[in-house]
XYZ file of C-alpha atoms in Angstrom:
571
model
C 20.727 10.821 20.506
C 21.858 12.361 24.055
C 18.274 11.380 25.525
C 18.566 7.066 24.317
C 22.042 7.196 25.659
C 20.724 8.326 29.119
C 18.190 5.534 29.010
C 20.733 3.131 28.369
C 22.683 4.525 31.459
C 19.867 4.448 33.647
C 19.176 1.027 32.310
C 22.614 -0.279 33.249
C 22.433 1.218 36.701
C 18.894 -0.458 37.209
C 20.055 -4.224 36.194
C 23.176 -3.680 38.996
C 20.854 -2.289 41.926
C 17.600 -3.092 41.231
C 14.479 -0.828 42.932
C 15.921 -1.203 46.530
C 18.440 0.718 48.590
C 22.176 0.297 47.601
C 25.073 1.840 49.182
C 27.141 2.743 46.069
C 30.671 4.975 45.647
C 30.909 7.468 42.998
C 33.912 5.104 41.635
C 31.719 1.843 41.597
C 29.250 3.852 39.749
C 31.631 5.331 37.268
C 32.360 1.514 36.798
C 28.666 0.578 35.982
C 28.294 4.411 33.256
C 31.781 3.427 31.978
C 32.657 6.960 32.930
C 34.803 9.188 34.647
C 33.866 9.915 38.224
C 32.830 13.981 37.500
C 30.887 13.098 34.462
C 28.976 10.590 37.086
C 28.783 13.512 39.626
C 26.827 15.108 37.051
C 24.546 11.948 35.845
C 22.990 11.848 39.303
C 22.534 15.068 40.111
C 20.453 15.324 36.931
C 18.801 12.594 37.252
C 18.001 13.510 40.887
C 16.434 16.569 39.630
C 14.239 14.649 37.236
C 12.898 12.387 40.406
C 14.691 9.406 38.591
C 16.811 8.473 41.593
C 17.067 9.258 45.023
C 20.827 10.162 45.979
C 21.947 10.373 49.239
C 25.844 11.064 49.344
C 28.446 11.594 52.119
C 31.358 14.722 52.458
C 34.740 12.313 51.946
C 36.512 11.276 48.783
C 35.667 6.949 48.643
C 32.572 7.250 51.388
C 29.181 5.363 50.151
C 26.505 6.644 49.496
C 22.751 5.916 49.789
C 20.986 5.576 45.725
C 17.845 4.193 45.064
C 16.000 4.135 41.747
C 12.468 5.640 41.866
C 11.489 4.570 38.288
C 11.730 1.058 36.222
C 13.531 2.071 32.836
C 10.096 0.900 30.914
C 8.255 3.888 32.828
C 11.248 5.962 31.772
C 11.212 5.028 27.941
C 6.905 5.162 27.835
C 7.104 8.847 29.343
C 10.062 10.009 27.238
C 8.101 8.687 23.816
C 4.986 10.455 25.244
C 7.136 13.832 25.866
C 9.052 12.881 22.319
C 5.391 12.620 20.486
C 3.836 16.161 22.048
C 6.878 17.901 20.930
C 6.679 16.276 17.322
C 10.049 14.802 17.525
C 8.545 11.501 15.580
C 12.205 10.212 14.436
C 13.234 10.421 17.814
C 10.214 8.580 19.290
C 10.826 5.879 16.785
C 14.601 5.348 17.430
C 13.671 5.687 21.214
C 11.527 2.856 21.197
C 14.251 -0.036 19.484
C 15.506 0.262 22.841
C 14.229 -3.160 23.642
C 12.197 -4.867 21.270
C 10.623 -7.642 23.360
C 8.811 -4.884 24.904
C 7.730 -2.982 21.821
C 4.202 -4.178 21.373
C 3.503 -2.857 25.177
C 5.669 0.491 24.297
C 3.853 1.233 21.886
C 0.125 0.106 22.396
C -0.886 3.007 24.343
C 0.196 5.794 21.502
C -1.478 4.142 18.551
C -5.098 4.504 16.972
C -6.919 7.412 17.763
C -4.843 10.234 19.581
C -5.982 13.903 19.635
C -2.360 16.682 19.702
C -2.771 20.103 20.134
C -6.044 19.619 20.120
C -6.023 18.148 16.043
C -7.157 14.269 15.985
C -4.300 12.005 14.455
C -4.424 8.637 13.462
C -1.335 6.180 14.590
C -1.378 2.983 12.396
C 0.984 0.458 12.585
C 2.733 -1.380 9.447
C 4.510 -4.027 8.738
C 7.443 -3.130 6.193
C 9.492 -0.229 4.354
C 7.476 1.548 2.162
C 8.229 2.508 -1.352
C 9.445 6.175 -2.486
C 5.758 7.548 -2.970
C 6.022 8.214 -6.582
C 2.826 7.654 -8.408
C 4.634 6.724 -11.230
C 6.679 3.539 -9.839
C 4.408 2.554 -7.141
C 3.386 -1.424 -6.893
C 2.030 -1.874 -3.232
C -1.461 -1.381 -2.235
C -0.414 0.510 0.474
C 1.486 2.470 -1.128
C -0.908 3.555 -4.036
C -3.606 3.848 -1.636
C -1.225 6.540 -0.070
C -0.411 7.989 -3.664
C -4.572 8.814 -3.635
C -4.242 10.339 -0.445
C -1.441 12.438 -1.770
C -2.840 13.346 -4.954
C -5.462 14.755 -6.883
C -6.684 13.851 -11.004
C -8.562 15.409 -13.096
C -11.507 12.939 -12.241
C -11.141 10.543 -9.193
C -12.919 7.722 -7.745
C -15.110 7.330 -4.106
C -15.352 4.831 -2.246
C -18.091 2.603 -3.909
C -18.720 4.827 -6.959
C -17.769 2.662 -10.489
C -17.689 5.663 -12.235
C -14.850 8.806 -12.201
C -16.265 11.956 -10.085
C -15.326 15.348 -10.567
C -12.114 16.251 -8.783
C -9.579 19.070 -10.071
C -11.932 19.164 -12.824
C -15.448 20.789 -11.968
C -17.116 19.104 -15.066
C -16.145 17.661 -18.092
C -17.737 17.588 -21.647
C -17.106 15.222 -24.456
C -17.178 16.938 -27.889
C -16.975 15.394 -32.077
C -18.349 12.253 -30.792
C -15.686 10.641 -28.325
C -12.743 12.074 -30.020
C -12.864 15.442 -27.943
C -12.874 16.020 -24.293
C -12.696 19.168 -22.268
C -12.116 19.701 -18.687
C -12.810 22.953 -16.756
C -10.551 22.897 -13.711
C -11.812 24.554 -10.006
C -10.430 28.135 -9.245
C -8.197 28.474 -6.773
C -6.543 25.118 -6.819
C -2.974 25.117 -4.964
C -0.643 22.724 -4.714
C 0.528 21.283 -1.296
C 3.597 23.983 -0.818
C 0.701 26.657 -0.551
C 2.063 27.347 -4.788
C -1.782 28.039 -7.291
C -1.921 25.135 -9.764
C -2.035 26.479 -12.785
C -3.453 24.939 -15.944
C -0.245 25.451 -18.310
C 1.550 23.365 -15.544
C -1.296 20.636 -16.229
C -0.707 20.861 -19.850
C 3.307 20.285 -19.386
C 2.289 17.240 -16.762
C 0.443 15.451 -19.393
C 3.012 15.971 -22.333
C 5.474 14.347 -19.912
C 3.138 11.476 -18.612
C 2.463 10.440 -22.115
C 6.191 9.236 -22.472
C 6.191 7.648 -19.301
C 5.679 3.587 -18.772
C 2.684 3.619 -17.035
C 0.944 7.051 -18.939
C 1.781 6.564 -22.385
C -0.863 3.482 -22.177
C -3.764 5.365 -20.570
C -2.913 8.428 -22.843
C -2.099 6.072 -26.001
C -5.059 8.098 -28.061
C -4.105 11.086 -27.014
C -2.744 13.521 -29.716
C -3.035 17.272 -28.382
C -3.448 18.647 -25.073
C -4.281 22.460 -24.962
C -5.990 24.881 -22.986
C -8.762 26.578 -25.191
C -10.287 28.888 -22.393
C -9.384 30.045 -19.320
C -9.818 27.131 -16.442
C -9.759 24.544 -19.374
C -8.152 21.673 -20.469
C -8.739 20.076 -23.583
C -7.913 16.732 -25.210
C -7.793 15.984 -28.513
C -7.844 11.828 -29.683
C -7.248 10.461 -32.922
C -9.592 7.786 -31.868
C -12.519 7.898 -29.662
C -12.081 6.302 -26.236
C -15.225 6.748 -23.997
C -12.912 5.099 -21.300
C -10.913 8.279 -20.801
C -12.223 9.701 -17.751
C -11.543 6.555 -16.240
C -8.069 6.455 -17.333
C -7.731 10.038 -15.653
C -8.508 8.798 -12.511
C -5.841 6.337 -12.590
C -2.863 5.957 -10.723
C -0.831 6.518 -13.915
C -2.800 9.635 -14.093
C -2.396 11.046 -10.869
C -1.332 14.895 -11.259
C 2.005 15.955 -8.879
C 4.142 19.124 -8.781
C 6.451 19.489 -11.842
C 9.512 19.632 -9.303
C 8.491 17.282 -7.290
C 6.467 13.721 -7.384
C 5.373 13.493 -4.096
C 4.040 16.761 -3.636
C 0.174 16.973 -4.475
C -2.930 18.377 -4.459
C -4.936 15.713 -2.347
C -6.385 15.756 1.191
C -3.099 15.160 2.440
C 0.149 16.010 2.377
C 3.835 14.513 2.958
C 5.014 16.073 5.927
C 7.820 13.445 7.292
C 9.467 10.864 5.487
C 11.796 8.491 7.494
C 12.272 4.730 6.932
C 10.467 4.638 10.231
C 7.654 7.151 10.193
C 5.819 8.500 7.347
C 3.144 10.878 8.394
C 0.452 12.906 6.305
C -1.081 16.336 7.572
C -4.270 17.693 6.160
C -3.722 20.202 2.902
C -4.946 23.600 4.327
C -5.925 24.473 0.493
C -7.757 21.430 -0.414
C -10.048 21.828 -2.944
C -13.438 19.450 -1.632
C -14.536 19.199 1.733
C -11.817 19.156 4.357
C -11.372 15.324 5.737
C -11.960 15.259 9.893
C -8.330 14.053 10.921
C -5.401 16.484 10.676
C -2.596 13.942 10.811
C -1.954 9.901 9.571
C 0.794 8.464 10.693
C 2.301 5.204 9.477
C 4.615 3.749 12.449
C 6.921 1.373 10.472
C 8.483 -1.674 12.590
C 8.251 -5.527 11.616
C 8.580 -6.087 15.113
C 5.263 -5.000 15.431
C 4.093 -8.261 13.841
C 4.477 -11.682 14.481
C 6.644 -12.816 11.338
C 8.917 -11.665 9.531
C 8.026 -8.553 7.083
C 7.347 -10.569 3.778
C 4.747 -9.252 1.426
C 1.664 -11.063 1.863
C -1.989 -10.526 1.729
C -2.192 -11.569 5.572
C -2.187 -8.509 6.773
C -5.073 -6.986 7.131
C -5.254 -2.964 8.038
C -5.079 -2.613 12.127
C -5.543 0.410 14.108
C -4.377 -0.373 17.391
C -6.481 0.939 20.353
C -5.412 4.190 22.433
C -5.386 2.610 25.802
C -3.308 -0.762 26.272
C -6.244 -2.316 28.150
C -8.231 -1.889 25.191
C -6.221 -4.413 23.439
C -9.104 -6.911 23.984
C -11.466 -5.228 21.718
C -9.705 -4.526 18.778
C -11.952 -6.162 15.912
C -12.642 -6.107 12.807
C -15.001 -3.506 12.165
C -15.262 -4.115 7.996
C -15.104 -6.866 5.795
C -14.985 -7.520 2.110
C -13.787 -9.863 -0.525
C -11.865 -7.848 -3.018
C -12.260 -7.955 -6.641
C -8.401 -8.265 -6.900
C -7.111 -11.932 -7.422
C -3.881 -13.920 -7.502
C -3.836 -15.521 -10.891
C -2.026 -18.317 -12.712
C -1.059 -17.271 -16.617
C 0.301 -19.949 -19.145
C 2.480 -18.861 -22.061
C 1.117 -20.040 -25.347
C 3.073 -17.813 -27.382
C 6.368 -20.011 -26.923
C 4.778 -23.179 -28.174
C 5.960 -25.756 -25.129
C 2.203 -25.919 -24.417
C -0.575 -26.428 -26.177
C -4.193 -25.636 -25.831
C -5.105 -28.516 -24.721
C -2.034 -28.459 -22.010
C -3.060 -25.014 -20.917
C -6.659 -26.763 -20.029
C -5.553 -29.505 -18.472
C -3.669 -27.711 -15.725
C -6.593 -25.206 -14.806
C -8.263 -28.568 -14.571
C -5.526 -30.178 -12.479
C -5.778 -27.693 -10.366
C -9.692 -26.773 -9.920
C -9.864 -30.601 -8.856
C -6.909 -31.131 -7.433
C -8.139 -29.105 -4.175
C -4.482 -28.071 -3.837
C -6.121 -24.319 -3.394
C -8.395 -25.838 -0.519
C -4.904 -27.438 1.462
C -2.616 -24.191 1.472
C -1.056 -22.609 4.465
C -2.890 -19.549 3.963
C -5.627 -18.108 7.098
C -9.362 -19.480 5.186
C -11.008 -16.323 6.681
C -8.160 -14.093 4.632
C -8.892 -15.388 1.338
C -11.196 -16.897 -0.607
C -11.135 -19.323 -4.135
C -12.467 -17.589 -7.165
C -15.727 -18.789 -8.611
C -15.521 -15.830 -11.196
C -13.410 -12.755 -12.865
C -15.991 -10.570 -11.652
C -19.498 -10.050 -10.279
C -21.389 -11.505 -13.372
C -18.002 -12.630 -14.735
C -17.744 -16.920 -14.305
C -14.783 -18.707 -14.614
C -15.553 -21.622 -17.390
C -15.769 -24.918 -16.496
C -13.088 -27.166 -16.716
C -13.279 -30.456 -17.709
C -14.709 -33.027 -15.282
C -11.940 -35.549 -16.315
C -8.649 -35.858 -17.288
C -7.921 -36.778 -20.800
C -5.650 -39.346 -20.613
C -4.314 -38.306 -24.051
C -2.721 -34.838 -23.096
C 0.184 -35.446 -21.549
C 2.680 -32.349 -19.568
C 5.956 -31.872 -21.469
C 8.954 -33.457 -19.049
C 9.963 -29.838 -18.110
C 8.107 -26.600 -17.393
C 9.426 -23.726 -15.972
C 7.328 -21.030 -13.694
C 8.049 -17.882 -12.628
C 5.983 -15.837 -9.585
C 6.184 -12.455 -7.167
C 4.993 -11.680 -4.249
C 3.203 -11.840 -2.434
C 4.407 -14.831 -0.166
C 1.006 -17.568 -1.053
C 2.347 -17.769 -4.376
C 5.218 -18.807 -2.869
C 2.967 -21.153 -1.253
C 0.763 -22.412 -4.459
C 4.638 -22.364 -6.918
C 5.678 -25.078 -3.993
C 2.074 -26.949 -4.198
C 2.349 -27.031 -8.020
C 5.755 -28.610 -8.122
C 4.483 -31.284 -5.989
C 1.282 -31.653 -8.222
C 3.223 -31.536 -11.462
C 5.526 -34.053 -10.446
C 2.839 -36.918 -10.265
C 2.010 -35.930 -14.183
C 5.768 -37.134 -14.414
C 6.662 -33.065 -14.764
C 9.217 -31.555 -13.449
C 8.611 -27.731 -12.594
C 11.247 -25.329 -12.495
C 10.188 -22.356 -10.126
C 11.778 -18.695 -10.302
C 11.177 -15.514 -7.832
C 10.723 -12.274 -9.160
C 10.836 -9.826 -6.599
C 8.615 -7.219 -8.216
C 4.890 -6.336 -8.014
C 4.788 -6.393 -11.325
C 6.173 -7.352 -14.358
C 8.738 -4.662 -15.574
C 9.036 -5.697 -18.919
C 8.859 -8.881 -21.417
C 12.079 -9.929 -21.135
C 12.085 -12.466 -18.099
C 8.751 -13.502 -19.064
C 9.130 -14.850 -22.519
C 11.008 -18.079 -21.268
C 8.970 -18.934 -19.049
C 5.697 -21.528 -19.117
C 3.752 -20.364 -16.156
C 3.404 -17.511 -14.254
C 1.910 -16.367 -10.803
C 1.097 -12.888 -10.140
C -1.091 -10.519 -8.236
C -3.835 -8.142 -9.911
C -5.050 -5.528 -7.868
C -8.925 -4.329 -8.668
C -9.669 -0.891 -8.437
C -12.946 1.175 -7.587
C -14.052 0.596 -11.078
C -13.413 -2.915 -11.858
C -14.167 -3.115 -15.807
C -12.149 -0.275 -15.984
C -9.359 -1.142 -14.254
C -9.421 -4.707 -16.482
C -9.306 -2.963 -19.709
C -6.444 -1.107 -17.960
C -4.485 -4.037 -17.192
C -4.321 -5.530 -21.143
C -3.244 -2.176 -22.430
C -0.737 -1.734 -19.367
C 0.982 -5.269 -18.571
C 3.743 -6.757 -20.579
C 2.147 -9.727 -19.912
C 0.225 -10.119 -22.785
C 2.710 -9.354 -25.450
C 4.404 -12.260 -23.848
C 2.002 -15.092 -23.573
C -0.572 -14.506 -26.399
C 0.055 -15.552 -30.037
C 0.948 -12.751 -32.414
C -2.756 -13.210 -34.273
C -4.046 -13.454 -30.615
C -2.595 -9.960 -29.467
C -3.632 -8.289 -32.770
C -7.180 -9.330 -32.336
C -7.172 -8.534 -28.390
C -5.837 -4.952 -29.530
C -8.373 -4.847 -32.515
C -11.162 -5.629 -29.834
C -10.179 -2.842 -27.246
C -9.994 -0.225 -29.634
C -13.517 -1.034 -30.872
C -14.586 -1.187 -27.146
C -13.248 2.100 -26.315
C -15.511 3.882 -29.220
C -18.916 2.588 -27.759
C -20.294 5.109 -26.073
C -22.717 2.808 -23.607
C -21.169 1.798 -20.477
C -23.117 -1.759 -20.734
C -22.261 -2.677 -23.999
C -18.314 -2.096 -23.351
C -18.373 -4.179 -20.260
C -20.195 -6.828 -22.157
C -18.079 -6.970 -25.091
C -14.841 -6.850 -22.453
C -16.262 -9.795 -20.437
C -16.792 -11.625 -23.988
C -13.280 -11.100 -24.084
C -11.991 -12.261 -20.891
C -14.245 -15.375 -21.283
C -12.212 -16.398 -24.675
C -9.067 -15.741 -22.730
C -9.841 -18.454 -19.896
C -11.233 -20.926 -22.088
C -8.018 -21.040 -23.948
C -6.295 -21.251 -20.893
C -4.136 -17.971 -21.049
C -5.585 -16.962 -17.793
C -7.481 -18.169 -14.701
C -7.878 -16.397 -11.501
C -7.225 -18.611 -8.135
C -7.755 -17.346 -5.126
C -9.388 -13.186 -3.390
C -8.102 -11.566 -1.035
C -10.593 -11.552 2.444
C -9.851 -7.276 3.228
C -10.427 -6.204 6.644
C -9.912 -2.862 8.797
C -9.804 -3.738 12.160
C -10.345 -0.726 15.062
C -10.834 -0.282 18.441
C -14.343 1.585 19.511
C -14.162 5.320 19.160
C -12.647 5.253 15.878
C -15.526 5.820 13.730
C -16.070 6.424 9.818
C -13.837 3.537 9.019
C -14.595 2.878 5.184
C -12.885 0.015 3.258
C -11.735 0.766 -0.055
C -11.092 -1.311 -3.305
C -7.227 -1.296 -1.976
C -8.146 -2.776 1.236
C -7.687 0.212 3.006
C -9.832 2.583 4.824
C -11.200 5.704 3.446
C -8.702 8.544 5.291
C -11.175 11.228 4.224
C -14.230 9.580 6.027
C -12.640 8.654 9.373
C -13.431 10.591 12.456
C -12.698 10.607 16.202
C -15.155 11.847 19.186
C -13.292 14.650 21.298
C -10.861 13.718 24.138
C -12.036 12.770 27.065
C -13.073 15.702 29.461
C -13.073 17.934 26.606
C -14.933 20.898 27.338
């Protein structure tokens, strides 16, 4: 990049001379450019046209001259990544501003939040770490899935707030032969992202393909024929009734892309730049509902942003960083929310080196322990969970130890990220240790777990459950979809949990399935398979002028529903 090689230049000669007068040969300068004399000729002279210097030089080979520099070199780099940004040269402005990363946060600062270009409003957010190929199919982050809904459209899909699956490629929807039959009749004129109509045979071919895949075959498990009936319709055929279906079309497993390529969509949004340090998203001209307000997201990727190093954790809350560097000040949160998701501990019961009784006694050990209440984790970022859901209690434990029920000598434990389970796997070794057991702790980088295999030799386990718009939903989701449960539950225990969600799926009455799921769930704790710990605190913090800011079940904000007022002086 000619244009960070000139700023390093520049810089070079600044650090020598300084912002005062200097009498300077072309030879000396040469030196300080580690250069040849005519290629320094030519430096100043350009950079004396661009008013960075002031060059006074004298006839004679050898005679000093008079240079001053007019500009400091952080002036330079903030009005290059300003002229880099209006011509859309993102990459550039990126790699422009790892010039000195002790200055970053101030580099930066006055190009993030709410910016109108070319008269379109954009939104600059800062974040934290790489993000994952934006596949719907192999996403794990909340960032990242939250981007996948941005990206991509479903049959049905869910609003902010809304339990239940709204119309979204699909107009309506009727279900036919009591449960076992469902048809959707798709929009006209639905295109994909690369301007391309989105045709219903393309639909049918989608579907066929997600049925085979990990995360699909589980949400389309009843699924026996898809076909297309009538024009603008799609039809589903079960072999067993599953009133959950809409929901399980508005899932991320579910999410419909291009048959060429994954990350091209029919959302709100579309990819338009990719880069490990930018990834930006420009409003679909063709979108099928109402048009959101801002043309352009961008996601400016640096861990230097942030204070600590870029580990996956549930401390960082969603920032939009003000406009105007002097607006630093009031950059607060402007929504709040304790999300339904949870960090959980699960025991293993199918591998017999704990009992029942075990499995109770450490839920116990730990609800009265208080080791949740003494972590290293911000208080106003999470919170200790009283229940599985609204409505949904965790079960008592036992107000005293029995000393009878002893902890084998060894257990081993097994967690992923984020970085508090770090935090609680550390606490628990301590804790275990004073019941005279030893505990074994193991990382698994994942978000989830990939399959059985590393799980069935293990005792405990630590993970992360994110909660979706529609929580019951998205719990029945997570014991059809998780390896998990094939891995701590009995064999007669996973028979009768899969007897129990097929009979759940065939009652019609929204009320009576969540009832009969939550009489579920409620058996699970008690036995000690599984036990929520701690919620996540979500927050979207904005400076003023950045308006519409809703917070979603991910812990994002709603890209669809923010807006910004016009520039300043706009006509």
């Amino acid at each position: 990049m000619r244009l960070l090689h000139r700023l390093n230049q520049y810089q070079r000669l600044y650090q020598h001379i300084g912002p005062t007068v200097q009498s300077k040969t072309v030879a000396e300068l040469a030196a300080i450019f580690f250069c040849s004399e005519r290629h320094t000729r030519t430096l100043l002279s350009q950079w004396q046209q661009a008013g960075w210097i002031d060059w006074r030089s004298q006839a004679g080979r050898g005679k000093r001259a008079q240079i001053t520099c007019l500009k400091t070199p952080e002036d330079l780099r903030s009005s290059c990544l300003q002229k880099l940004l209006n011509e859309g040269d993102h990459s550039a402005a990126l790699q422009l501003s790892q010039l000195d990363p002790r200055h970053l946060n101030a580099l930066f600062a006055p190009h993030l939040g709410g910016q109108w270009q070319a008269n379109a409003p954009t939104l600059r957010i800062p974040f934290y770490r790489p993000l994952q190929h934006l596949d719907p199919q192999t996403l794990s982050g909340r960032a990242e899935q939250h981007l996948a809904h941005s990206l991509h459209a479903g049959l049905t899909r869910y609003i902010t707030g809304v339990a239940t699956p709204q119309p979204d490629l699909a107009h309506h929807w009727q279900i036919l032969e009591q449960g076992s039959v469902w048809q959707f009749f798709l929009r006209s004129q639905l295109y994909w992202h690369n301007g391309e109509p989105l045709r219903v045979e393309q639909l049918c071919q989608l579907f066929a393909r997600l049925r085979h895949t990990p995360r699909g075959r589980h949400s389309l498990a009843n699924v026996v024929e898809i076909s297309q009936p009538y024009a603008q319709c799609l039809q589903f055929r079960l072999d067993t009734a599953d009133y959950w279906l809409a929901h399980r079309l508005a899932d991320l497993s579910c999410l419909l892309f291009h048959p060429d390529d994954p990350t091209l969509g029919a959302g709100p949004f579309k990819l338009a730049h990719v880069a490990p340090e930018l990834v930006r998203l420009e409003q679909h001209p063709y979108y099928h509902l109402q048009h959101p307000y801002l043309s352009a997201i961008e996601l400016w990727i640096s861990a230097q942003l942030f204070d600590s190093e870029p580990k996956v954790s549930c401390q960082y809350p969603v920032s939009i960083f003000p406009g105007e560097s002097s607006e630093i000040a009031r950059l607060s949160p402007v929504k709040r929310r304790t999300s339904l998701g949870f960090c959980y501990l699960a025991i293993n019961l199918k591998n017999r080196h704990l009992s029942v009784a075990q499995a109770q006694k450490i839920i116990a050990l730990i609800q009265h322990s208080g080791l949740l209440d003494n972590l290293p984790i911000d208080p106003s970022l999470v919170k200790r969970s009283q229940e599985i859901l609204p409505g949904w209690p965790l079960p008592a434990a036992q107000t005293s130890y029995q000393n009878d029920v002893r902890l084998p000598a060894r257990l081993a434990l097994l967690f992923h990220p984020p970085v508090e389970l770090e935090w609680i796997a550390e606490a628990l070794q301590a804790l275990f240790a004073t019941e005279g057991c030893q505990l074994a702790t193991q990382y698994h980088p994942g978000r989830l777990w990939d399959n059985g295999e590393h799980l069935a030799s293990v005792d405990l386990l630590l993970g992360d459950r994110l909660i979706g718009e529609a929580p019951v939903a998205t719990l029945e989701n997570w014991l059809r979809q998780d390896p998990l449960w094939g891995e701590i539950l009995g064999d007669s225990d996973l028979q009768e949990q899969q007897r129990r969600l097929l009979a759940i799926q065939q009652q019609p009455c929204a009320e009576q399935r969540e009832e009969r799921l939550r009489e579920h769930f409620q058996q699970l704790m008690q036995q000690g398979s599984i036990t929520p710990l701690f919620n996540y605190q979500y927050q979207v913090s904005a400076p003023p002028g950045v308006n519409g800011v809703e917070l979603t079940a991910w812990g994002w904000f709603d890209f669809c529903q923010a807006w910004l007022p016009p520039p300043i002086g706009a006509a």
